[in-house]
Coordinates of C-alpha atoms in Angstrom, one line a residue:
M14 CA 67.5 169.5 53.1
Y15 CA 67.6 166.4 51.0
L16 CA 71.3 165.3 52.8
Y17 CA 69.2 165.8 56.4
M18 CA 66.3 163.5 55.0
I19 CA 69.3 160.7 54.0
F20 CA 70.9 161.1 57.5
I21 CA 67.8 160.8 59.2
K22 CA 66.9 157.6 57.3
F23 CA 70.3 155.8 57.2
R24 CA 71.0 157.5 60.8
F25 CA 72.0 154.0 62.3
I26 CA 74.2 153.0 59.7
I27 CA 75.7 156.4 59.7
I28 CA 76.5 155.9 63.4
F29 CA 77.8 152.6 63.1
I30 CA 80.3 153.5 60.6
L31 CA 81.2 156.5 62.4
F32 CA 81.9 154.2 65.7
F33 CA 83.7 151.6 63.7
L34 CA 86.0 154.3 62.0
S35 CA 86.9 155.8 65.7
I36 CA 87.9 152.3 67.1
N37 CA 90.0 151.9 63.9
I38 CA 91.4 155.2 64.3
S39 CA 92.5 155.1 68.2
F40 CA 93.7 151.6 67.3
S41 CA 95.9 153.2 64.4
Q42 CA 97.0 156.0 66.8
N43 CA 98.1 153.7 69.1
K44 CA 99.9 151.3 66.8
D45 CA 101.5 154.6 65.4
K46 CA 103.4 154.9 69.1
T47 CA 105.5 151.8 68.4
D48 CA 106.8 150.0 65.8
Y49 CA 106.6 146.6 68.0
A50 CA 104.1 144.1 67.0
D51 CA 103.7 143.0 70.5
V52 CA 102.8 146.2 71.7
D53 CA 100.5 146.8 69.3
Y54 CA 98.3 143.5 70.2
F55 CA 98.6 144.4 73.7
Y56 CA 96.7 147.6 72.9
L57 CA 94.3 145.5 70.8
Q58 CA 94.0 142.8 73.6
L59 CA 92.9 145.6 76.2
E60 CA 89.9 146.8 73.7
R61 CA 88.6 143.4 73.7
N62 CA 88.8 143.0 77.2
I63 CA 85.6 142.7 79.4
S64 CA 86.3 141.0 82.5
S65 CA 85.0 143.7 84.9
S66 CA 81.4 143.7 83.1
F67 CA 81.6 140.0 83.2
E68 CA 82.0 140.0 87.4
K69 CA 79.4 142.5 87.4
Q70 CA 77.2 140.7 85.6
K71 CA 77.7 137.6 87.2
K72 CA 77.5 139.2 90.5
L73 CA 74.2 140.6 89.4
E74 CA 72.7 137.4 88.3
L75 CA 73.9 135.8 91.6
K76 CA 72.1 138.4 93.9
N77 CA 68.5 138.1 91.8
A78 CA 69.1 134.1 91.9
S79 CA 66.7 132.1 94.5
L80 CA 68.7 130.4 97.0
D81 CA 66.1 127.8 97.3
S82 CA 66.2 127.1 93.5
L83 CA 69.9 126.5 93.4
I84 CA 70.0 124.4 96.2
Q85 CA 67.1 122.2 94.2
N86 CA 69.3 122.3 91.4
Y87 CA 72.1 120.8 93.2
I88 CA 69.9 118.1 94.3
E89 CA 68.5 117.5 91.1
K90 CA 71.8 117.5 88.9
G91 CA 73.4 114.9 91.6
G92 CA 75.7 117.3 93.5
Y93 CA 79.0 118.9 92.4
L94 CA 79.7 117.3 88.9
G95 CA 76.3 118.1 87.8
I96 CA 76.6 121.9 88.5
V97 CA 80.0 122.6 88.1
N98 CA 79.6 124.2 84.3
D99 CA 76.3 126.1 85.3
R100 CA 76.5 129.6 84.6
I101 CA 75.7 130.7 88.0
S102 CA 75.3 127.5 90.9
I103 CA 75.3 127.3 94.8
L104 CA 78.9 127.1 94.7
D105 CA 79.0 130.6 92.9
Y106 CA 76.8 131.7 95.3
F107 CA 78.9 130.9 98.4
D108 CA 82.4 132.0 96.4
W109 CA 80.7 135.4 95.2
Y110 CA 77.9 136.4 97.3
Y111 CA 78.3 134.6 100.6
G112 CA 81.5 136.7 101.6
Y113 CA 79.4 139.8 101.9
N114 CA 77.0 138.5 104.4
T115 CA 77.5 138.9 108.1
N116 CA 78.2 135.8 110.3
E117 CA 74.4 135.4 111.2
E118 CA 73.0 135.2 107.5
K119 CA 76.2 132.7 107.0
V120 CA 74.5 130.2 109.6
F121 CA 71.1 130.8 108.3
L122 CA 71.9 130.0 104.7
L123 CA 74.1 126.8 105.8
N124 CA 71.1 125.7 108.2
K125 CA 68.7 126.4 105.3
M126 CA 70.9 123.7 103.0
E127 CA 71.3 121.3 105.6
N128 CA 67.3 121.1 106.3
A129 CA 67.2 120.6 102.4
A130 CA 69.7 118.0 102.6
K131 CA 68.0 116.0 105.2
K132 CA 64.6 116.7 104.0
H133 CA 66.0 114.9 100.5
K134 CA 68.2 112.8 102.3
N135 CA 71.1 113.8 100.2
K136 CA 74.1 112.8 101.9
E137 CA 76.3 114.7 99.2
L138 CA 74.4 118.0 100.1
L139 CA 75.2 117.4 103.7
L140 CA 79.0 117.1 103.2
E141 CA 78.6 120.1 101.1
V142 CA 77.5 121.8 104.3
E143 CA 80.2 120.4 106.5
F144 CA 82.8 121.8 104.0
Q145 CA 80.9 125.1 103.6
R146 CA 81.1 125.8 107.1
A147 CA 84.9 125.2 107.2
H148 CA 85.3 127.4 104.5
S149 CA 83.6 130.2 106.2
L150 CA 86.0 130.5 108.6
Q151 CA 87.8 133.0 106.2
R152 CA 90.8 134.2 108.4
T153 CA 92.4 131.7 110.5
D154 CA 94.8 133.8 112.4
N155 CA 93.6 132.5 115.7
D156 CA 95.4 129.3 116.7
S157 CA 92.0 127.7 118.3
L158 CA 90.1 128.6 115.3
Y159 CA 92.6 127.3 112.7
I160 CA 92.7 124.0 114.8
L161 CA 89.0 124.0 114.2
C162 CA 88.8 124.6 110.7
T163 CA 91.4 121.8 109.9
N164 CA 90.0 119.2 111.9
A165 CA 86.5 119.9 110.4
L166 CA 87.9 119.9 106.9
E167 CA 89.8 116.5 107.8
T168 CA 86.4 115.2 109.1
V169 CA 85.1 116.0 105.4
I170 CA 87.8 114.2 103.8
K171 CA 87.1 110.8 105.8
K172 CA 83.9 111.1 104.8
A173 CA 84.7 112.1 101.0
R174 CA 87.1 108.9 101.0
K175 CA 84.3 106.5 102.3
R176 CA 82.1 107.8 99.6
N177 CA 85.0 107.8 97.1
D178 CA 84.0 111.5 96.5
K179 CA 87.6 112.5 94.9
C180 CA 85.9 116.0 94.0
M181 CA 85.4 117.0 97.8
E182 CA 88.6 115.3 99.0
I183 CA 90.5 117.4 96.4
R184 CA 88.4 120.7 97.5
S185 CA 89.0 120.1 101.0
L186 CA 92.8 119.6 100.6
H187 CA 93.2 122.8 98.7
E188 CA 91.4 124.6 101.3
L189 CA 93.8 123.2 103.8
Y190 CA 96.9 124.1 102.2
H191 CA 95.4 127.7 101.1
K192 CA 95.0 128.6 104.5
S193 CA 98.2 127.0 106.0
F194 CA 100.3 128.7 103.2
Y195 CA 98.0 132.6 102.7
E196 CA 96.7 132.8 106.1
K197 CA 99.2 130.9 108.5
Y198 CA 102.4 130.7 106.9
D199 CA 103.0 127.1 107.9
A200 CA 105.5 125.9 105.5
V201 CA 105.4 122.4 107.0
S202 CA 101.8 122.0 107.3
T203 CA 101.8 123.6 103.3
F204 CA 104.0 121.0 102.6
L205 CA 102.3 118.3 103.9
Y206 CA 99.0 119.1 102.2
L207 CA 100.7 120.0 98.8
D208 CA 102.0 116.2 98.9
R209 CA 98.5 114.7 99.4
L210 CA 96.9 117.0 97.2
A211 CA 99.1 116.0 94.6
E212 CA 98.9 112.4 95.5
V213 CA 94.9 112.6 94.9
L214 CA 95.5 114.3 91.5
D215 CA 98.3 111.7 90.4
E216 CA 95.6 109.0 91.4
I217 CA 93.0 110.5 89.2
E218 CA 95.2 111.8 86.4
H219 CA 94.7 109.1 83.5
I220 CA 90.6 108.9 84.9
E221 CA 88.3 111.2 82.7
D222 CA 85.7 113.3 84.3
T223 CA 86.6 112.7 87.7
Y224 CA 87.5 116.5 88.4
P225 CA 86.5 119.2 86.4
Y226 CA 89.3 121.7 87.6
R227 CA 92.4 119.6 87.3
D228 CA 94.1 122.3 85.1
Y229 CA 93.6 124.9 87.9
E230 CA 94.5 122.4 91.1
Y231 CA 97.9 121.4 88.7
Y232 CA 98.3 125.2 88.8
C233 CA 97.7 125.8 92.5
V234 CA 100.2 122.9 93.2
G235 CA 102.9 124.1 90.7
S236 CA 102.8 127.6 91.7
I237 CA 103.2 126.9 95.4
F238 CA 105.9 124.8 94.7
Y239 CA 107.4 127.6 92.8
H240 CA 107.2 129.9 95.8
F241 CA 109.3 127.1 98.0
R242 CA 111.6 126.9 95.2
E243 CA 111.3 123.5 94.0
Y244 CA 111.1 124.2 90.4
E245 CA 111.0 120.7 89.1
K246 CA 108.0 119.9 90.8
S247 CA 106.5 123.3 90.0
T248 CA 107.4 123.0 86.0
K249 CA 106.2 119.3 86.2
Y250 CA 102.9 120.8 87.4
L251 CA 102.5 123.8 85.5
H252 CA 102.9 121.5 82.2
K253 CA 100.1 119.5 83.3
S254 CA 97.9 122.3 83.8
I255 CA 98.5 123.4 80.5
K256 CA 98.0 120.2 78.9
I257 CA 94.5 119.6 80.4
S258 CA 93.4 123.0 80.1
D259 CA 94.1 123.0 75.8
K260 CA 92.1 119.7 75.9
K261 CA 89.2 121.3 77.7
F262 CA 89.2 124.3 75.2
S263 CA 89.5 122.1 71.9
I264 CA 86.1 120.2 73.5
F265 CA 84.5 123.4 74.5
K266 CA 85.4 124.5 70.7
K267 CA 84.1 121.5 69.3
R268 CA 80.7 121.7 71.1
A269 CA 80.4 125.2 70.4
F270 CA 80.5 124.7 66.7
E271 CA 77.8 121.8 67.2
D272 CA 75.6 124.4 68.7
S273 CA 75.8 126.7 65.8
I274 CA 75.3 124.4 63.5
L275 CA 72.1 123.0 65.1
Q276 CA 71.3 126.9 66.1
K277 CA 71.3 125.9 69.8
P278 CA 72.1 128.1 72.7
A279 CA 76.0 128.9 73.3
T280 CA 77.7 126.1 75.5
Y281 CA 78.8 127.9 78.6
F282 CA 82.5 127.8 79.2
N283 CA 83.8 128.3 82.7
P284 CA 86.2 130.9 82.6
N285 CA 88.2 129.7 85.0
I286 CA 91.2 129.1 83.2
P287 CA 94.7 129.3 84.7
D288 CA 96.7 129.5 81.6
V289 CA 97.6 133.0 81.5
K290 CA 99.0 132.3 85.2
V291 CA 100.8 129.3 84.4
F292 CA 102.7 131.1 81.6
D293 CA 103.6 133.7 84.0
Y294 CA 105.2 131.4 86.1
L295 CA 106.6 129.6 83.4
A296 CA 108.2 132.8 81.9
S297 CA 109.4 133.9 85.4
Y298 CA 111.3 130.4 85.9
H299 CA 112.9 130.6 82.5
F300 CA 114.0 134.1 83.1
N301 CA 115.2 133.9 86.9
I302 CA 116.2 130.6 87.0
T303 CA 117.4 128.7 83.4
K304 CA 118.0 132.3 81.8
M305 CA 116.6 130.8 78.9
L306 CA 115.4 134.2 77.1
D307 CA 113.5 132.4 74.2
S308 CA 111.6 130.7 76.5
T309 CA 110.6 133.6 78.7
E310 CA 109.6 135.3 75.5
Y311 CA 107.8 132.8 74.2
Y312 CA 105.1 132.3 77.5
N313 CA 104.9 136.1 77.9
K314 CA 103.4 136.2 74.2
K315 CA 101.3 133.4 74.8
I316 CA 99.9 135.6 77.4
I317 CA 99.5 138.8 75.2
Y318 CA 98.2 136.7 72.2
F319 CA 95.7 134.8 74.4
D320 CA 92.8 133.5 72.4
K321 CA 91.1 131.3 74.9
K322 CA 88.3 133.6 76.1
P323 CA 90.4 136.5 76.4
E324 CA 87.8 138.5 77.8
Y325 CA 88.1 136.9 80.9
V326 CA 91.6 137.7 81.2
F327 CA 92.4 140.5 83.7
K328 CA 94.4 143.6 82.2
D329 CA 97.0 143.4 84.9
H330 CA 98.3 140.1 83.0
Y331 CA 98.9 141.8 79.9
L332 CA 100.6 144.7 81.8
I333 CA 102.9 142.3 83.6
A334 CA 103.5 140.0 80.3
L335 CA 104.8 143.3 78.6
S336 CA 106.7 144.3 81.1
K337 CA 108.8 141.0 81.4
L338 CA 108.9 141.2 77.5
G339 CA 110.6 144.7 78.3
E340 CA 113.1 142.8 80.7
V341 CA 113.8 140.2 78.0
A342 CA 114.5 143.1 75.5
L343 CA 117.0 144.8 78.3
E344 CA 118.9 141.4 78.6
R345 CA 119.3 141.2 74.9
K346 CA 120.4 144.9 75.2
E347 CA 117.3 145.8 72.8
Y348 CA 117.2 149.3 75.0
D349 CA 114.8 151.1 72.8
K350 CA 112.6 148.0 72.6
A351 CA 112.4 147.5 76.5
I352 CA 112.0 151.5 76.7
V353 CA 108.9 151.3 74.5
M354 CA 107.4 148.3 76.1
F355 CA 108.1 149.8 80.0
N356 CA 106.7 153.1 78.8
T357 CA 103.8 151.7 77.3
V358 CA 103.1 149.8 80.7
L359 CA 103.4 152.9 82.7
D360 CA 101.2 155.0 79.8
V361 CA 98.4 152.4 80.7
M362 CA 98.5 152.2 84.5
G363 CA 99.3 155.7 85.4
E364 CA 101.3 156.7 88.3
D365 CA 98.6 155.4 90.6
G366 CA 98.7 152.0 90.1
D367 CA 100.0 148.9 91.9
Q368 CA 103.4 150.8 93.4
S369 CA 105.2 147.5 93.7
F370 CA 104.9 146.9 90.3
L371 CA 105.7 150.1 89.1
S372 CA 109.2 149.8 90.9
S373 CA 110.1 146.9 88.9
V374 CA 108.9 149.1 85.8
Y375 CA 111.1 152.0 86.9
I376 CA 114.2 149.5 87.7
G377 CA 114.0 148.4 84.4
L378 CA 113.9 151.9 82.8
A379 CA 116.5 152.8 84.8
K380 CA 118.8 149.8 83.7
C381 CA 118.1 150.8 80.1
Y382 CA 119.1 154.5 80.4
I383 CA 122.6 153.1 82.8
A384 CA 123.3 151.1 79.9
M385 CA 122.9 153.9 77.6
N386 CA 124.6 156.4 79.4
D387 CA 121.5 158.7 79.8
L388 CA 122.0 160.1 83.2
D389 CA 119.4 162.6 83.3
M390 CA 116.6 159.9 82.6
V391 CA 118.6 157.7 85.1
R392 CA 118.2 160.3 87.7
K393 CA 114.3 160.8 86.5
N394 CA 113.6 157.5 87.3
I395 CA 115.4 156.9 90.4
E396 CA 113.1 159.7 91.8
K397 CA 109.9 158.0 91.0
L398 CA 111.3 154.6 92.0
H399 CA 112.2 156.3 95.3
K400 CA 108.5 157.4 95.8
S401 CA 107.1 153.7 94.6
I402 CA 109.5 151.8 97.0
L403 CA 108.5 154.3 100.1
S404 CA 104.9 153.2 99.2
S405 CA 105.6 149.4 98.5
W406 CA 108.3 147.7 100.8
H407 CA 109.6 144.8 98.8
M408 CA 113.0 143.5 99.4
T409 CA 113.7 142.3 96.0
Q410 CA 112.8 145.7 94.3
N411 CA 114.9 147.2 97.3
Q412 CA 117.9 145.3 96.4
D413 CA 117.6 146.3 92.6
Y414 CA 117.2 149.8 94.1
Y415 CA 120.4 149.8 95.9
S416 CA 122.1 148.1 92.9
I417 CA 120.7 151.0 90.3
L418 CA 121.9 153.8 92.9
S419 CA 125.3 152.3 93.0
S420 CA 125.6 152.0 89.3
Y421 CA 124.4 155.5 89.0
Y422 CA 127.3 157.2 91.5
A423 CA 129.9 155.0 90.0
F424 CA 128.9 156.8 86.8
T425 CA 128.8 160.3 88.3
G426 CA 132.4 159.2 89.8
E427 CA 131.2 159.2 93.3
R428 CA 132.7 155.9 94.3
E429 CA 132.3 156.2 98.0
L430 CA 128.3 156.2 97.6
S431 CA 128.5 153.7 95.1
R432 CA 130.5 151.3 97.3
I433 CA 127.9 152.0 100.0
Y434 CA 124.8 151.3 98.4
M435 CA 126.8 148.2 96.8
D436 CA 127.3 146.9 100.2
S437 CA 123.4 147.7 100.9
A438 CA 122.4 145.8 97.8
L439 CA 124.5 143.0 98.9
M440 CA 122.9 143.3 102.6
M441 CA 119.5 142.9 101.1
A442 CA 120.3 140.0 99.1
E443 CA 121.6 138.1 102.2
K444 CA 118.1 138.9 103.9
I445 CA 115.8 137.8 100.9
Q446 CA 117.9 134.2 101.2
Q447 CA 117.1 134.7 104.7
A448 CA 113.3 135.0 104.6
S449 CA 113.2 133.2 101.0
W450 CA 110.4 130.0 100.9
T451 CA 113.8 128.1 100.4
T452 CA 114.7 128.6 104.1
A453 CA 111.3 127.7 105.3
S454 CA 111.0 124.8 102.9
T455 CA 114.1 123.4 104.2
R456 CA 112.9 123.2 107.4
A457 CA 109.9 121.9 106.1
K458 CA 111.6 118.8 104.9
Q459 CA 113.7 118.8 108.0
V460 CA 110.8 118.7 110.2
M461 CA 109.2 116.2 107.3
Q462 CA 112.0 113.9 107.7
K463 CA 111.7 113.8 111.2
M464 CA 107.9 113.2 111.2
E465 CA 109.4 110.2 108.7
I466 CA 111.7 108.8 111.2
D467 CA 109.2 109.0 114.1
L468 CA 106.6 107.6 111.9
K469 CA 109.0 104.7 111.1
A470 CA 110.0 104.4 115.0
S471 CA 106.4 104.1 115.9
E472 CA 105.8 101.6 113.3
I473 CA 108.8 99.4 114.2
K474 CA 107.6 100.1 117.9
T475 CA 104.0 98.7 117.3
Y476 CA 105.7 95.7 115.1
K477 CA 107.3 94.7 117.7
I478 CA 104.5 94.6 119.8
Q479 CA 102.4 93.1 117.8
L480 CA 105.1 90.5 117.2
L481 CA 105.2 90.0 120.9
F482 CA 101.9 89.4 121.0
V483 CA 101.9 86.8 118.2
I484 CA 104.6 84.7 119.7
I485 CA 102.8 84.8 123.2
C486 CA 99.9 83.5 121.2
L487 CA 101.9 81.0 119.5
L488 CA 103.2 79.5 123.0
I489 CA 100.1 79.4 124.7
T490 CA 98.6 77.7 121.3
T491 CA 101.7 75.2 121.6
I492 CA 101.1 74.5 125.1
A493 CA 97.6 74.2 124.8
I494 CA 97.9 71.6 122.0
I495 CA 100.4 69.9 124.1
V496 CA 98.1 69.6 126.8
I497 CA 95.3 68.6 124.5
L498 CA 97.7 66.0 122.8
H499 CA 98.5 64.3 126.1
F500 CA 95.0 64.1 127.2
Y501 CA 93.7 62.6 123.9
R502 CA 96.7 60.4 124.0
K503 CA 95.7 59.3 127.4
K504 CA 92.1 59.1 126.4
K505 CA 92.9 57.1 123.6
K506 CA 95.3 54.7 125.2
A507 CA 92.2 54.1 127.9
Y508 CA 90.0 53.5 125.4
H509 CA 92.3 51.1 123.6
S510 CA 92.7 49.3 126.7
L511 CA 88.9 49.1 127.4
A512 CA 88.4 47.8 123.9
E513 CA 90.6 45.0 124.5
R514 CA 89.2 43.9 127.6
I515 CA 85.8 44.2 125.9
K516 CA 87.3 42.0 123.1
N517 CA 88.6 39.5 125.1
W518 CA 85.2 39.4 127.3
A519 CA 83.4 38.8 124.1
I520 CA 85.7 35.5 123.4
E521 CA 85.6 34.2 126.6
I522 CA 83.8 30.5 127.0
N523 CA 82.9 31.0 130.7
E524 CA 82.7 34.6 130.9
N525 CA 82.2 37.1 133.6
F526 CA 81.3 40.4 132.4
V527 CA 84.2 42.8 133.2
Y528 CA 82.3 46.2 133.1
H529 CA 80.5 46.5 136.3
Q530 CA 77.3 48.7 135.8
K531 CA 74.1 49.8 137.7
E532 CA 71.6 46.8 137.9
D533 CA 68.5 47.4 136.2
Q534 CA 65.7 48.2 138.7
N535 CA 63.3 46.0 136.3
I536 CA 65.7 43.0 137.2
E537 CA 63.5 40.4 139.2
N538 CA 65.8 39.9 141.6
T539 CA 65.9 37.6 144.5
K540 CA 67.9 37.0 147.4
E541 CA 67.4 33.4 147.5
K542 CA 70.4 31.2 146.4
P543 CA 69.6 29.3 142.7
T544 CA 68.0 25.9 143.3
K545 CA 69.0 22.9 141.5
L546 CA 66.6 23.3 138.9
D547 CA 67.7 26.9 138.6
I548 CA 71.3 26.0 137.4
E549 CA 69.6 23.2 135.2
I550 CA 67.5 25.3 133.4
A551 CA 70.1 28.3 133.1
N552 CA 72.8 25.8 131.7
K553 CA 69.7 24.5 129.6
V554 CA 69.5 28.4 128.0
K555 CA 73.2 28.8 127.9
E556 CA 73.3 25.5 125.5
L557 CA 70.6 26.6 123.4
M558 CA 72.4 30.2 123.0
E559 CA 75.8 28.9 122.1
S560 CA 74.8 25.9 120.1
Q561 CA 71.5 27.0 118.0
E562 CA 72.4 31.0 118.5
L563 CA 68.8 31.7 119.4
F564 CA 69.5 35.5 120.4
K565 CA 69.8 36.2 116.8
D566 CA 66.2 35.9 116.2
T567 CA 64.8 39.5 116.4
T568 CA 61.5 38.0 117.5
L569 CA 62.8 36.3 120.5
T570 CA 61.2 37.2 123.9
L571 CA 60.6 35.5 127.0
D572 CA 57.4 33.8 126.2
T573 CA 59.0 32.0 122.8
L574 CA 61.8 31.1 124.6
A575 CA 59.6 29.5 127.8
I576 CA 57.3 27.7 124.9
R577 CA 60.3 26.5 123.0
M578 CA 61.7 24.7 126.0
G579 CA 58.5 23.4 127.5
L580 CA 58.5 25.8 130.7
H581 CA 56.5 28.3 132.2
R582 CA 57.7 31.9 131.7
T583 CA 57.8 32.3 135.4
L584 CA 60.4 29.5 136.0
L585 CA 62.4 30.3 133.3
S586 CA 62.5 34.0 134.4
H587 CA 63.4 33.0 137.7
A588 CA 66.1 31.2 136.7
I589 CA 68.1 33.4 134.5
N590 CA 67.4 36.3 137.5
S591 CA 68.8 33.9 140.2
T592 CA 71.8 32.6 138.2
A593 CA 72.7 35.5 136.1
N594 CA 71.7 38.3 138.6
K595 CA 70.1 39.7 135.0
N596 CA 66.5 40.3 133.8
F597 CA 66.0 38.3 130.3
K598 CA 66.3 41.3 128.3
Q599 CA 70.2 42.1 129.6
F600 CA 71.0 38.4 129.6
I601 CA 70.0 38.1 125.7
N602 CA 71.5 41.5 124.7
E603 CA 74.8 40.2 126.2
Y604 CA 75.0 37.4 123.8
R605 CA 74.1 39.6 120.6
I606 CA 76.7 42.4 121.9
K607 CA 79.3 39.6 122.1
E608 CA 78.6 38.6 118.7
A609 CA 78.8 42.0 117.6
I610 CA 82.0 42.7 119.1
K611 CA 83.4 39.5 117.3
I612 CA 82.0 40.8 113.8
I613 CA 83.5 43.9 114.5
S614 CA 86.7 42.7 115.7
N615 CA 87.4 40.1 112.4
S616 CA 86.1 42.6 109.9
A617 CA 87.7 45.9 111.2
K618 CA 88.9 47.1 107.7
L619 CA 85.8 46.6 106.1
Y620 CA 83.6 48.3 109.1
N621 CA 82.1 51.5 108.6
K622 CA 78.6 53.4 109.2
L623 CA 76.9 51.6 106.4
Y624 CA 78.1 47.9 107.7
I625 CA 76.3 48.8 110.9
D626 CA 72.9 48.4 109.6
E627 CA 74.2 44.8 108.5
I628 CA 75.6 44.1 112.1
Y629 CA 72.4 44.9 114.1
E630 CA 70.2 42.6 111.8
Q631 CA 72.8 39.9 112.4
V632 CA 73.0 39.8 116.2
G633 CA 69.2 40.1 116.4
F634 CA 68.6 43.7 117.3
N635 CA 65.5 45.2 115.5
S636 CA 66.8 48.9 115.0
R637 CA 70.4 50.5 114.7
V638 CA 69.1 52.9 117.7
S639 CA 68.9 49.7 120.0
F640 CA 71.5 48.3 118.8
Y641 CA 73.9 51.5 119.5
R642 CA 72.2 52.0 123.1
A643 CA 72.8 48.3 124.3
F644 CA 76.1 48.5 122.8
K645 CA 77.5 51.6 124.9
Q646 CA 75.3 50.4 127.7
I647 CA 77.0 47.1 128.0
T648 CA 80.5 47.9 126.9
G649 CA 80.8 51.7 127.7
L650 CA 81.8 52.5 124.3
S651 CA 79.8 53.3 121.1
P652 CA 80.5 50.4 117.9
T653 CA 82.7 53.1 116.0
E654 CA 84.7 54.3 119.1
F655 CA 85.3 50.1 119.8
K656 CA 86.2 49.8 116.1
N657 CA 88.7 52.8 116.2
N658 CA 90.4 51.3 119.2
I659 CA 91.0 47.9 118.7

């Protein structure tokens, strides 16, 4: 009774201790199965792995989330960069939940986003809608649909470039290469899109906070180049992915530590970490290409001992890494170790797992037992391999399958069968070479080279057309300049001749004005011949003008001159009109203009616009305007034109 009361009182503590002991016992049992630390840690990682529960939890949160609130959150936080680290966002809604909806529901969701974008005048959200519309075309096997999708994404890229939106440009290029590679199997288009994506990534390589998933994009570019057997490019981008991922995780750990000190909610770390996949590709590269077993072992162990949020690593990653460590042990002739690792993978997977992967494990076991001369175990694994091969057609595994059969029958002494299977293995190797992406990449490069040649030819043609256009324009311009210069020189010559005539006219004693003009309507012209008295009066006026220079008097009028000469104004006017065929104003202005011409001719080097004011006052004009008007009317040239042509 006493023990029962103690159990009731401390039942929760006792249950916890028993649970903890059961885990340790379970782990110790697993540990007893092997003497290899890598296998032991493999089991530990499997116990820690909760990736499936994370997926279920996130899907549940997304299903319960309000679409309106997710859209509003996108707008308030300024778009993609503002929400990228949220636990759930509108992007997750599309990526995780959107794929389960019908086409009608997709259209409804996109229209709702578009209406919200127009309501808030949010251009970034409108561009997001365009991208999601193109992204929603999940399968593009249909050529017209594929063209529609690529055109839509190219339009998004153009708009993103105008906005300098590198995030959207990268996401669109990612979508383009993904569709061309995984759905259309178009090597040429994939190469073109990869080059464009790599170029944009290189542009922002040293710019912080430009695109948060650069590590993932580097991984994608590196992995596709690996399939094309462009190993130098592949490893370059894979290593860049690791470098950026390490930097991101160190920042996360620092923030998480600060949050714990300040007792704030833990910083959310986006689980989109490509490290384990990068390690897998690098391990395969060193195992298959460089044959560096130490590097292969290093990268596979990086997967098994992965400590960056291991709960987000899928169990398959650990299984693949352990099987590849088994292959390393096989190459090192550590057959017992290899067998333990292969069998551990089989124990965890079971015989109903992925048959393609199981085939590779059976192949590894068969090779181990062949090396150990254990023909019974070779035969058993060949039988299992045969079943897996039938369920999963993979040419590389078929090549290994035929090679193992050839080795097996060579051991049993059945040389003819051994030779037949060896021939089959060689034929399969040839088919693999023909069907590999290497051949496709070679064709892609050839097409790309042809495109470059065509582009250069087109540029040269365009350059020639532009050059011809420039030459024609220059020729027309030259001819126009020559014609203009010809007429200018002709006009200049005419002006110079006129200026000389004007100059000569101004210095004549008995002048007759050489520039003929229309007579003024105000001239009191009489058809009568001048009388003797008219001639005497006119000569007296002329003498006064030449000797006393009365025309320089700005106040001189017909009345003042008549008073000065003791004559009636009518008599004086009649004498001037009849003898000079001019009215009084024209008569006086000619004297003034002649004097101005003499001054300008003698002072050409000093003459300028400011000096004109002094000239018109010296010769008797009241204003600069009246001087210019009279000069132009009498000579046909302005004072400036006259000065420039003497």
